[in-house]
PDB file of C-alpha atoms in Angstrom:
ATOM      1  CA  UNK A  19     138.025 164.392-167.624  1.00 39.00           C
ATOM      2  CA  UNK A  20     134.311 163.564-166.765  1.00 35.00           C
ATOM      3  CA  UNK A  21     134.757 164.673-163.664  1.00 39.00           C
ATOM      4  CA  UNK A  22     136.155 168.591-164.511  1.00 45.00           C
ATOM      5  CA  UNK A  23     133.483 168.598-167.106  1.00 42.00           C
ATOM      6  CA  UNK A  24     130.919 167.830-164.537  1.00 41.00           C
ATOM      7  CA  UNK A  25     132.041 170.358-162.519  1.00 45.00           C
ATOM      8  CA  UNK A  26     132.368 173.137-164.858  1.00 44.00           C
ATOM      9  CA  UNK A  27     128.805 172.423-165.731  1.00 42.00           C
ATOM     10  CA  UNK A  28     127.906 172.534-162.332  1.00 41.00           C
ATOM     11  CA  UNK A  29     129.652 176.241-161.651  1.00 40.00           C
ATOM     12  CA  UNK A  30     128.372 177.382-164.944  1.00 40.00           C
ATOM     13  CA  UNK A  31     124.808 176.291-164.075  1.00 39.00           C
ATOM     14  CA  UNK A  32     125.302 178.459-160.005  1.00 40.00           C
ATOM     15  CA  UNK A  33     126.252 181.592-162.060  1.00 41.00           C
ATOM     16  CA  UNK A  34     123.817 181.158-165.077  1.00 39.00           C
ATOM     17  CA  UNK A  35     121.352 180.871-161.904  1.00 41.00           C
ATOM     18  CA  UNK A  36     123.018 183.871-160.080  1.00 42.00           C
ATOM     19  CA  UNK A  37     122.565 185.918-162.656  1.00 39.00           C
ATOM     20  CA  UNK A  38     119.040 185.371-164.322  1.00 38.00           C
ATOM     21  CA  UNK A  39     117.962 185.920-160.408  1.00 47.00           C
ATOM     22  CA  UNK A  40     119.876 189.008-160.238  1.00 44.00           C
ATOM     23  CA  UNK A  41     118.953 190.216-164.297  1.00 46.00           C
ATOM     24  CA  UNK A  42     115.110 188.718-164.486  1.00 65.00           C
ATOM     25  CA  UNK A  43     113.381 187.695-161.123  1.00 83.00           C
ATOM     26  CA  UNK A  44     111.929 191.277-159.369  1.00 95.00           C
ATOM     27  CA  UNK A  45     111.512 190.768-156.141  1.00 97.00           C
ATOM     28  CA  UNK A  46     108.265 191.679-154.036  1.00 98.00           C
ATOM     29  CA  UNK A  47     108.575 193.801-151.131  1.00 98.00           C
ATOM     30  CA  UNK A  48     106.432 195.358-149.198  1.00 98.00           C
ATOM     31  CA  UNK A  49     106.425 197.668-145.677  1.00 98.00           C
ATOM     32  CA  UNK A  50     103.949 199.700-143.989  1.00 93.00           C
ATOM     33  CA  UNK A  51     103.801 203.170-142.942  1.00 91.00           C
ATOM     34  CA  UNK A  52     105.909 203.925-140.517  1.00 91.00           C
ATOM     35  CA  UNK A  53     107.687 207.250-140.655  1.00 93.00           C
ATOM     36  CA  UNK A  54     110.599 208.038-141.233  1.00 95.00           C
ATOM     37  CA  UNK A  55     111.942 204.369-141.556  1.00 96.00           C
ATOM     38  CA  UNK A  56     109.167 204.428-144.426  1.00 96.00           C
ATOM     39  CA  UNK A  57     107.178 207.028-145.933  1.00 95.00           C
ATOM     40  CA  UNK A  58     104.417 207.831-148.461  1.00 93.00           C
ATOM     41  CA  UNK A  59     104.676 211.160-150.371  1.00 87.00           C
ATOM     42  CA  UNK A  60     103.202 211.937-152.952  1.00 86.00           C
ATOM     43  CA  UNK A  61     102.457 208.823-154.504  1.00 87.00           C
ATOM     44  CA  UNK A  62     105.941 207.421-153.804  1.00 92.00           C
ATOM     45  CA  UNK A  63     107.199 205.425-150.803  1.00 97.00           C
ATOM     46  CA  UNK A  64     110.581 206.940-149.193  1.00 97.00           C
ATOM     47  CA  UNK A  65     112.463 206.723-145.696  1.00 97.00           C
ATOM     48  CA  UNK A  66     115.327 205.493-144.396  1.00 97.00           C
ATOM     49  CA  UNK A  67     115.194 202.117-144.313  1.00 98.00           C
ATOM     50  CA  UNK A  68     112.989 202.119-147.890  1.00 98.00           C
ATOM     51  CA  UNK A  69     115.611 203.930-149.615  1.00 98.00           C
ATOM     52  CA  UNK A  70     118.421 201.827-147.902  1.00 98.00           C
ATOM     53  CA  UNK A  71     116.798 198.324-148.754  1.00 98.00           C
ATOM     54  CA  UNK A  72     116.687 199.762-152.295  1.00 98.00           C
ATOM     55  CA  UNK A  73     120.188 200.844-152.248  1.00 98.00           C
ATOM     56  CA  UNK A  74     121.724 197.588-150.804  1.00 98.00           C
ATOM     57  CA  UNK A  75     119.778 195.630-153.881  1.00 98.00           C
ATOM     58  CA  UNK A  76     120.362 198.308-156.070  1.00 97.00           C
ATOM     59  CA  UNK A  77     124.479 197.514-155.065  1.00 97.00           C
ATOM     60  CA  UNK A  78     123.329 193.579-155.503  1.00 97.00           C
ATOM     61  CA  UNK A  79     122.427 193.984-159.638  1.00 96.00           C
ATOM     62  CA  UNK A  80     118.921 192.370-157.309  1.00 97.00           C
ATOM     63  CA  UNK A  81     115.534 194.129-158.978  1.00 96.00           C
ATOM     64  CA  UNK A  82     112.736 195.187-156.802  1.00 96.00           C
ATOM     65  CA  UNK A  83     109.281 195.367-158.116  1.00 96.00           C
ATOM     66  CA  UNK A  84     107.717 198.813-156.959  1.00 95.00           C
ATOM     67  CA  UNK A  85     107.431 198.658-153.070  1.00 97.00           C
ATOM     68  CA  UNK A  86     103.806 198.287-151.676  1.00 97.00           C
ATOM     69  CA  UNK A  87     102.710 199.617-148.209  1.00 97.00           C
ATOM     70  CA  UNK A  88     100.412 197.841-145.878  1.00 95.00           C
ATOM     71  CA  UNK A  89      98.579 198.513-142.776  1.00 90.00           C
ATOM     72  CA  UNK A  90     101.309 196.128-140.311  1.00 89.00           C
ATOM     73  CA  UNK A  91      98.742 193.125-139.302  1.00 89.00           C
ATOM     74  CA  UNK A  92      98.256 192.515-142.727  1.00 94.00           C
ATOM     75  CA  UNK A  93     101.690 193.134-144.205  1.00 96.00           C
ATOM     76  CA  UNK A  94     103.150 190.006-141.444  1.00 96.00           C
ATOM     77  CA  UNK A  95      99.864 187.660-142.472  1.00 96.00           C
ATOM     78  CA  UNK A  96     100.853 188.263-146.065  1.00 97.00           C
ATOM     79  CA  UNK A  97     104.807 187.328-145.165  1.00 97.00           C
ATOM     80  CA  UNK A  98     103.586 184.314-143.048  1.00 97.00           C
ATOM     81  CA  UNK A  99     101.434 183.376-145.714  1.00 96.00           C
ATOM     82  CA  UNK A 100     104.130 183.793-148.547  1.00 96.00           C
ATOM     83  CA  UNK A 101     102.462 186.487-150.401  1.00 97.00           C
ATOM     84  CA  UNK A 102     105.870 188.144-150.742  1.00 98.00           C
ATOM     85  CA  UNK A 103     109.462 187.978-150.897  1.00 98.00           C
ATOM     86  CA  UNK A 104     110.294 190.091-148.108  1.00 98.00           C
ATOM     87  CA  UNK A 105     109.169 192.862-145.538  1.00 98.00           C
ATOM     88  CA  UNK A 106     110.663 195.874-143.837  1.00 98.00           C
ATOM     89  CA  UNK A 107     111.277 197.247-140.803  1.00 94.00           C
ATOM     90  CA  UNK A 108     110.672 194.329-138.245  1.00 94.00           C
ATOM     91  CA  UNK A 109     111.768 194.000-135.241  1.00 89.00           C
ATOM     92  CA  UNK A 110     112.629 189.905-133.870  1.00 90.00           C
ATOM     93  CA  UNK A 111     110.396 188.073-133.124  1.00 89.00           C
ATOM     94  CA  UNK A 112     111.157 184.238-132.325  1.00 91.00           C
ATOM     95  CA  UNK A 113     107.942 183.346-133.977  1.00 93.00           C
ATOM     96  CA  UNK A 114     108.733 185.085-136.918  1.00 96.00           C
ATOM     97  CA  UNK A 115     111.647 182.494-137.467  1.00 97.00           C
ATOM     98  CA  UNK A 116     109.300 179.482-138.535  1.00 97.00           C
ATOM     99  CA  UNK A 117     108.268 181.409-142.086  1.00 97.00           C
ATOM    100  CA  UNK A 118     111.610 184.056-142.285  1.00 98.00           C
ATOM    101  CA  UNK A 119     114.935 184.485-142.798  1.00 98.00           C
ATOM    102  CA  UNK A 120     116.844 187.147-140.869  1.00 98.00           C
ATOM    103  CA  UNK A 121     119.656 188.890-142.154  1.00 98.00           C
ATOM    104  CA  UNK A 122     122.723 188.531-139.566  1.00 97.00           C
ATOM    105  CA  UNK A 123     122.926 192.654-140.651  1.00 97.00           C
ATOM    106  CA  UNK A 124     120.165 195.125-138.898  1.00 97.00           C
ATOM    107  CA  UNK A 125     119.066 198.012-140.815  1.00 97.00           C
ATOM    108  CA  UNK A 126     119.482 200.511-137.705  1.00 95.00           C
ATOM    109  CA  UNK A 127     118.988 199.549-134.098  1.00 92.00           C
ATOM    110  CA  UNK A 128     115.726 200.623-132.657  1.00 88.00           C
ATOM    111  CA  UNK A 129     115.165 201.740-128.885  1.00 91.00           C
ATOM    112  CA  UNK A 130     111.656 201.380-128.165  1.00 94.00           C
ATOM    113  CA  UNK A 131     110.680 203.455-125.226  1.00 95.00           C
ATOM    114  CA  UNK A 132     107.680 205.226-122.671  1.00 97.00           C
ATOM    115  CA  UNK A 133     105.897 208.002-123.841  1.00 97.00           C
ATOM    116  CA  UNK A 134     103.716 210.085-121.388  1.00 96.00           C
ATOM    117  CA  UNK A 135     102.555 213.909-121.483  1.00 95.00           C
ATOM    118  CA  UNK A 136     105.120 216.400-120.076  1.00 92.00           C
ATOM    119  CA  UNK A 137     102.217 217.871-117.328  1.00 90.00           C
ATOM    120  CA  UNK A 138     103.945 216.713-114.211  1.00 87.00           C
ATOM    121  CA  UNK A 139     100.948 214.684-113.141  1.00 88.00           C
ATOM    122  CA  UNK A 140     102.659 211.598-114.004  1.00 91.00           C
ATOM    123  CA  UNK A 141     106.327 210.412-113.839  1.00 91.00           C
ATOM    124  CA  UNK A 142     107.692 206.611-115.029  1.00 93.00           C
ATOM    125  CA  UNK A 143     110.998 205.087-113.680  1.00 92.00           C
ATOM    126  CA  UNK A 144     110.082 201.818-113.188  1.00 94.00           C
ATOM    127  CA  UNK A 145     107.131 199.424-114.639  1.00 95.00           C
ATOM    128  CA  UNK A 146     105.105 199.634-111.465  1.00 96.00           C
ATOM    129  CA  UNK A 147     104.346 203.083-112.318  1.00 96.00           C
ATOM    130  CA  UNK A 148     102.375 201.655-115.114  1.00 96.00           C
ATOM    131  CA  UNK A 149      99.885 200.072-112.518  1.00 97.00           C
ATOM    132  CA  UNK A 150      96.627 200.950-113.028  1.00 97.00           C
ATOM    133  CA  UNK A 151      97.094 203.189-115.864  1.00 97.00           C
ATOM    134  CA  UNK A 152      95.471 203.510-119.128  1.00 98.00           C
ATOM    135  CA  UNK A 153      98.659 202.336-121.703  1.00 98.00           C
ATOM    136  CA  UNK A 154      97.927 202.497-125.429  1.00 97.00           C
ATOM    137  CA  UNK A 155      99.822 199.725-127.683  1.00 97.00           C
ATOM    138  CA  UNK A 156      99.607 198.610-131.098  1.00 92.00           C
ATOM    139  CA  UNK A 157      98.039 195.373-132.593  1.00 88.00           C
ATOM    140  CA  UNK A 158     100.845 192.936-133.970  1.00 81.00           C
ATOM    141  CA  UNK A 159     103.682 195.121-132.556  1.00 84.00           C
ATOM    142  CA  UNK A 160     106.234 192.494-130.785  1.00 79.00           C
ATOM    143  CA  UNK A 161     106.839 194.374-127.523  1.00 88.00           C
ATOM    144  CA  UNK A 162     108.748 192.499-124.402  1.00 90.00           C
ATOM    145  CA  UNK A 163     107.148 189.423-122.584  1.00 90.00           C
ATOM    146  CA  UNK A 164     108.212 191.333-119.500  1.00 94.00           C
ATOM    147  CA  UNK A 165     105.851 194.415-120.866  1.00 95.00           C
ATOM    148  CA  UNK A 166     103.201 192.488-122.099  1.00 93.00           C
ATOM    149  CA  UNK A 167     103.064 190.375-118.873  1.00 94.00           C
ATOM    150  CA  UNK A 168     102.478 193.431-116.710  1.00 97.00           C
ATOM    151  CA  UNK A 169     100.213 195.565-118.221  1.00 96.00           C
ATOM    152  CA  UNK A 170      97.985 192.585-119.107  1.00 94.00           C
ATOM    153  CA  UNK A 171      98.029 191.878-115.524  1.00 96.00           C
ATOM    154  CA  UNK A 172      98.154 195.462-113.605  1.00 97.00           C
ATOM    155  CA  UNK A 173      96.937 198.258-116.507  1.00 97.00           C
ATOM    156  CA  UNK A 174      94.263 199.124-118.047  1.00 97.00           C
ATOM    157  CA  UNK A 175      95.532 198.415-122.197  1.00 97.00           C
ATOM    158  CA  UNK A 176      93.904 199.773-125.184  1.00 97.00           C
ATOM    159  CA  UNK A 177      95.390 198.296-129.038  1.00 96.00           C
ATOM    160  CA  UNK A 178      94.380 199.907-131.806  1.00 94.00           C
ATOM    161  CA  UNK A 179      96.009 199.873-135.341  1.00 88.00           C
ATOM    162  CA  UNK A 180      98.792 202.384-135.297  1.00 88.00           C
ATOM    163  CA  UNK A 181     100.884 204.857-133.214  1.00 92.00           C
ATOM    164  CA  UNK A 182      99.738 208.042-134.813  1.00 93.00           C
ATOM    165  CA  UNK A 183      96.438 206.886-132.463  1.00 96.00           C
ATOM    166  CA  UNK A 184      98.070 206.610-129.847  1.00 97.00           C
ATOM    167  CA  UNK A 185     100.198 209.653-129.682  1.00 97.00           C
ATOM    168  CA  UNK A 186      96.670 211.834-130.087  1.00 96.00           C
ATOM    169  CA  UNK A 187      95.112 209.706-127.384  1.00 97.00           C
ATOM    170  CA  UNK A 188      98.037 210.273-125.250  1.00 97.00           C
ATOM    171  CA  UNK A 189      97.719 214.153-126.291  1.00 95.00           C
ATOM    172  CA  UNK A 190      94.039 214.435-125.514  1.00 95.00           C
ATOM    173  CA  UNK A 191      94.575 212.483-121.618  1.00 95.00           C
ATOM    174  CA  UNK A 192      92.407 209.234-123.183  1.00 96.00           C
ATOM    175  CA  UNK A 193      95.585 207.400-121.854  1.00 97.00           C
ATOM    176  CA  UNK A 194      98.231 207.595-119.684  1.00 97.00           C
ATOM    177  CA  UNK A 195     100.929 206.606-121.202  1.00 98.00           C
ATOM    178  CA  UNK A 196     101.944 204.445-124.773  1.00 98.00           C
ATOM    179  CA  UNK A 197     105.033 202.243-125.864  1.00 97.00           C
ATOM    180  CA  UNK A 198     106.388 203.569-129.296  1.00 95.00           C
ATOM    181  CA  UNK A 199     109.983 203.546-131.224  1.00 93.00           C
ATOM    182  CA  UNK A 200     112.005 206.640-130.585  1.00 93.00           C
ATOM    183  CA  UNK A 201     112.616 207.904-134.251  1.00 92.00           C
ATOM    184  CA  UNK A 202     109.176 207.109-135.442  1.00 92.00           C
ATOM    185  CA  UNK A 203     107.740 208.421-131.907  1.00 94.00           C
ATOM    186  CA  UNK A 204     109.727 212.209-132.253  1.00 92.00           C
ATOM    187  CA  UNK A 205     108.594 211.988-136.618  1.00 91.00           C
ATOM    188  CA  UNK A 206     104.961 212.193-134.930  1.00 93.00           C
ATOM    189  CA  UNK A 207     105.646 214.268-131.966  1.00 92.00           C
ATOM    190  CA  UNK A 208     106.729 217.042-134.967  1.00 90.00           C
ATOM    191  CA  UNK A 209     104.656 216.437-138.138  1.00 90.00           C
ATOM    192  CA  UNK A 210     101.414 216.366-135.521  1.00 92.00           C
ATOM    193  CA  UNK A 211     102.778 219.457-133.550  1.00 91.00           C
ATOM    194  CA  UNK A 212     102.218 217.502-130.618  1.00 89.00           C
ATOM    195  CA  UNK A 213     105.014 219.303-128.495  1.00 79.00           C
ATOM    196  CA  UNK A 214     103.448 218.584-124.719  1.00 89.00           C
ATOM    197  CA  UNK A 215     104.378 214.791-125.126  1.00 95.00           C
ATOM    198  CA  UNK A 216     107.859 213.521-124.019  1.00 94.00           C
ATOM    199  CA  UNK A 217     109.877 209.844-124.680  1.00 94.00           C
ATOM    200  CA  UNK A 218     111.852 208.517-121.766  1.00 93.00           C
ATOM    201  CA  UNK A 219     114.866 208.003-123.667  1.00 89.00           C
ATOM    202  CA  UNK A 220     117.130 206.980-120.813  1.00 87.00           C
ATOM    203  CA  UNK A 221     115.024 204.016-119.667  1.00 89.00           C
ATOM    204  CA  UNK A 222     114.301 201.871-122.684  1.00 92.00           C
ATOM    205  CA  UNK A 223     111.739 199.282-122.572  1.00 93.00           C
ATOM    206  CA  UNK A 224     114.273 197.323-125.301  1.00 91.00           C
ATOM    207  CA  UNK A 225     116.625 198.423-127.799  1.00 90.00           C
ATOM    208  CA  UNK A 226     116.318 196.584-130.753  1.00 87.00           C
ATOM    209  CA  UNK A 227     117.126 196.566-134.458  1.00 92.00           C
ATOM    210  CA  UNK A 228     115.094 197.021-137.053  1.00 95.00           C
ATOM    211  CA  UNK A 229     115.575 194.371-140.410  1.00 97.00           C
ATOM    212  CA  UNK A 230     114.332 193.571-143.502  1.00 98.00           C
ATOM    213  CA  UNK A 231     112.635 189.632-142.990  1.00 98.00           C
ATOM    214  CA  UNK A 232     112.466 187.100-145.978  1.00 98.00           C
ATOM    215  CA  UNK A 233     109.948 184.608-146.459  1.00 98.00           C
ATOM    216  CA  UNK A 234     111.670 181.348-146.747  1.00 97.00           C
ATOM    217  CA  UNK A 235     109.885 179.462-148.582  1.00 96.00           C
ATOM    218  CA  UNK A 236     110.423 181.727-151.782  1.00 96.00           C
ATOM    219  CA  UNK A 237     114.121 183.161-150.707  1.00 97.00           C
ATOM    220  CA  UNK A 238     117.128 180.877-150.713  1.00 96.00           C
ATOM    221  CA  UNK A 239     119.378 181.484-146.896  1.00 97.00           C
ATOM    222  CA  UNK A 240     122.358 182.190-149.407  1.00 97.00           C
ATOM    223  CA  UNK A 241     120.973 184.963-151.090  1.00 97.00           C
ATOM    224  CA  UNK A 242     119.792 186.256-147.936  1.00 98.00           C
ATOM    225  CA  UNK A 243     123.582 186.092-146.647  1.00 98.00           C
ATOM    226  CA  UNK A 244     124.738 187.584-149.698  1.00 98.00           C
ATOM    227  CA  UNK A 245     122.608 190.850-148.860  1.00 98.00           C
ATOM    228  CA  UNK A 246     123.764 191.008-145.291  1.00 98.00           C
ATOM    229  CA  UNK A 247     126.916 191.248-146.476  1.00 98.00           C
ATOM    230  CA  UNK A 248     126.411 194.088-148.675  1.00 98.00           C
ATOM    231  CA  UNK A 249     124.039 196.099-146.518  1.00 98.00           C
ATOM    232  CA  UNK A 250     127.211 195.437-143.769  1.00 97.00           C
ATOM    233  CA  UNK A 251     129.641 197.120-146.054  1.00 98.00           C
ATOM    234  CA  UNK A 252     127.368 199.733-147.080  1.00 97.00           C
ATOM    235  CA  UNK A 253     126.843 200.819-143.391  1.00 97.00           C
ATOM    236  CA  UNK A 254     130.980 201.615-143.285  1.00 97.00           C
ATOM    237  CA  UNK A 255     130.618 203.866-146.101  1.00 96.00           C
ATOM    238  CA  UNK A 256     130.061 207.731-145.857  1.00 96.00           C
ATOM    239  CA  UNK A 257     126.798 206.538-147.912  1.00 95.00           C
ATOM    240  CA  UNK A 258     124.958 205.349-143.946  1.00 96.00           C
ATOM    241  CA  UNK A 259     126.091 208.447-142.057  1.00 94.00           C
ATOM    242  CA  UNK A 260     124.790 210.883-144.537  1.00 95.00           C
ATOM    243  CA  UNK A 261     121.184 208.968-144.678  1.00 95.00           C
ATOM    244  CA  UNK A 262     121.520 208.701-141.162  1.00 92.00           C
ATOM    245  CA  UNK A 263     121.833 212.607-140.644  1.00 91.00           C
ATOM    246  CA  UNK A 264     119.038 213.202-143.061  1.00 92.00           C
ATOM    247  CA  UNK A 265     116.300 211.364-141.109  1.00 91.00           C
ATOM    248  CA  UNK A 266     117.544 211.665-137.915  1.00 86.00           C
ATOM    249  CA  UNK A 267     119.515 214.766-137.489  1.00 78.00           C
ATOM    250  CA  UNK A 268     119.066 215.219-134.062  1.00 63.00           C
ATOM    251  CA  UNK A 269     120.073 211.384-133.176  1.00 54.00           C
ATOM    252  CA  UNK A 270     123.660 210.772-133.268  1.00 41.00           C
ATOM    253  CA  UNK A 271     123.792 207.927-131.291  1.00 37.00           C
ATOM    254  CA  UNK A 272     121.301 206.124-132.995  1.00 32.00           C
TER     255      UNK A 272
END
């Protein structure tokens, strides 16, 4: 008898728990801006992956505090640092594993590929056409060891802070080439009306995905599994393929 009362207490104390998460803690989440996986306008922060974070909670009876945007650098120092529940998009990263949980679902996969101007001056099938080049990254981006080990080594690399930088250095010949993601890349090729710089789509540097990362020191692993499970079952609804088309109309395969 002690025993079934024990336990009943026990189940009744996991679902009291459950649900005052669910009903009374609002998470924290943050991003940066990186159109269109996330977007300011007009005061309000929107994309894909922004408005399917919020659905998948939404679908969770999970409350979000209003989502704050970040220049990236600081957005991963304030993860690392536990300054917030969780962060969207990232890539993985192995060293992000020490302070965050990653879902077992992706938001979207992610190919990440070369972007040079379409002038016929320069041409890239391989990474030895990168030698002795000008190649524009971004600070705190988590490109490929193989990448990073070559350019370091055989190219001339400028960082700065975002890709918007680097797609009007690229447009204005201050570099020869730059690294980017392919939906956020062809977002700025259009809302910059930069139309004389092309993506080498058919030889990714990687194709990765893109998740939503959760600091764990202030997010249990099972409520972490809990939302990969839902985000997975929202993807095989009609719900993913609509947002899909929405954001990335002319990316099927995506």
């Amino acid at each position: 008898m002690k025993t079934n009362v024990f336990h009943g207490f026990i189940v009744a104390s996991i679902l009291f728990c459950a649900s005052a998460f669910a009903g009374d803690k609002a998470l924290t989440v943050i991003c940066d801006d990186w159109p269109p996986y996330q977007i300011s306008q007009k005061g309000k922060i929107t994309g894909f992956c922004t408005r399917l974070v919020e659905e998948t909670m939404r679908r969770m009876s999970v409350r979000i505090k209003p989502i704050e945007m970040y220049p990236w650098k600081r957005a991963m120092v304030m993860m690392e640092s536990g300054q917030t529940d969780a962060l969207f998009s990232a890539n993985f990263a192995r060293e992000r594993v020490a302070f965050a949980h990653y879902p077992d679902e992706m938001l979207v996969k992610s190919p990440w590929v070369v972007w040079m101007r379409n002038d016929g001056n320069l041409s890239f099938n391989s990474l030895d056409d990168l030698k002795n080049r000008k190649i524009g990254l971004v600070r705190g981006y988590s490109y490929t060891p193989e990448l990073w080990n070559f350019v370091k080594k055989n190219s001339h690399v400028e960082e700065v802070a975002d890709d918007v930088t680097n797609f009007r250095k690229l447009n204005a010949g201050r570099i020869d080439f730059t690294v980017a993601e392919l939906g956020n890349g062809l977002f700025i090729l259009k809302s910059k009306r930069l139309g004389a710089i092309i993506p080498l789509k058919n030889r990714p540097i990687k194709e990765d995905g893109l998740f939503i990362i959760f600091n764990k020191n202030r997010i249990e692993k099972s409520f972490v599994d809990r939302f990969s499970a839902e985000l997975k079952l929202l993807k095989s609804e009609p719900y993913y393929t609509v947002l899909k088309q929405e954001y990335f109309p002319a990316q099927d395969s995506r």
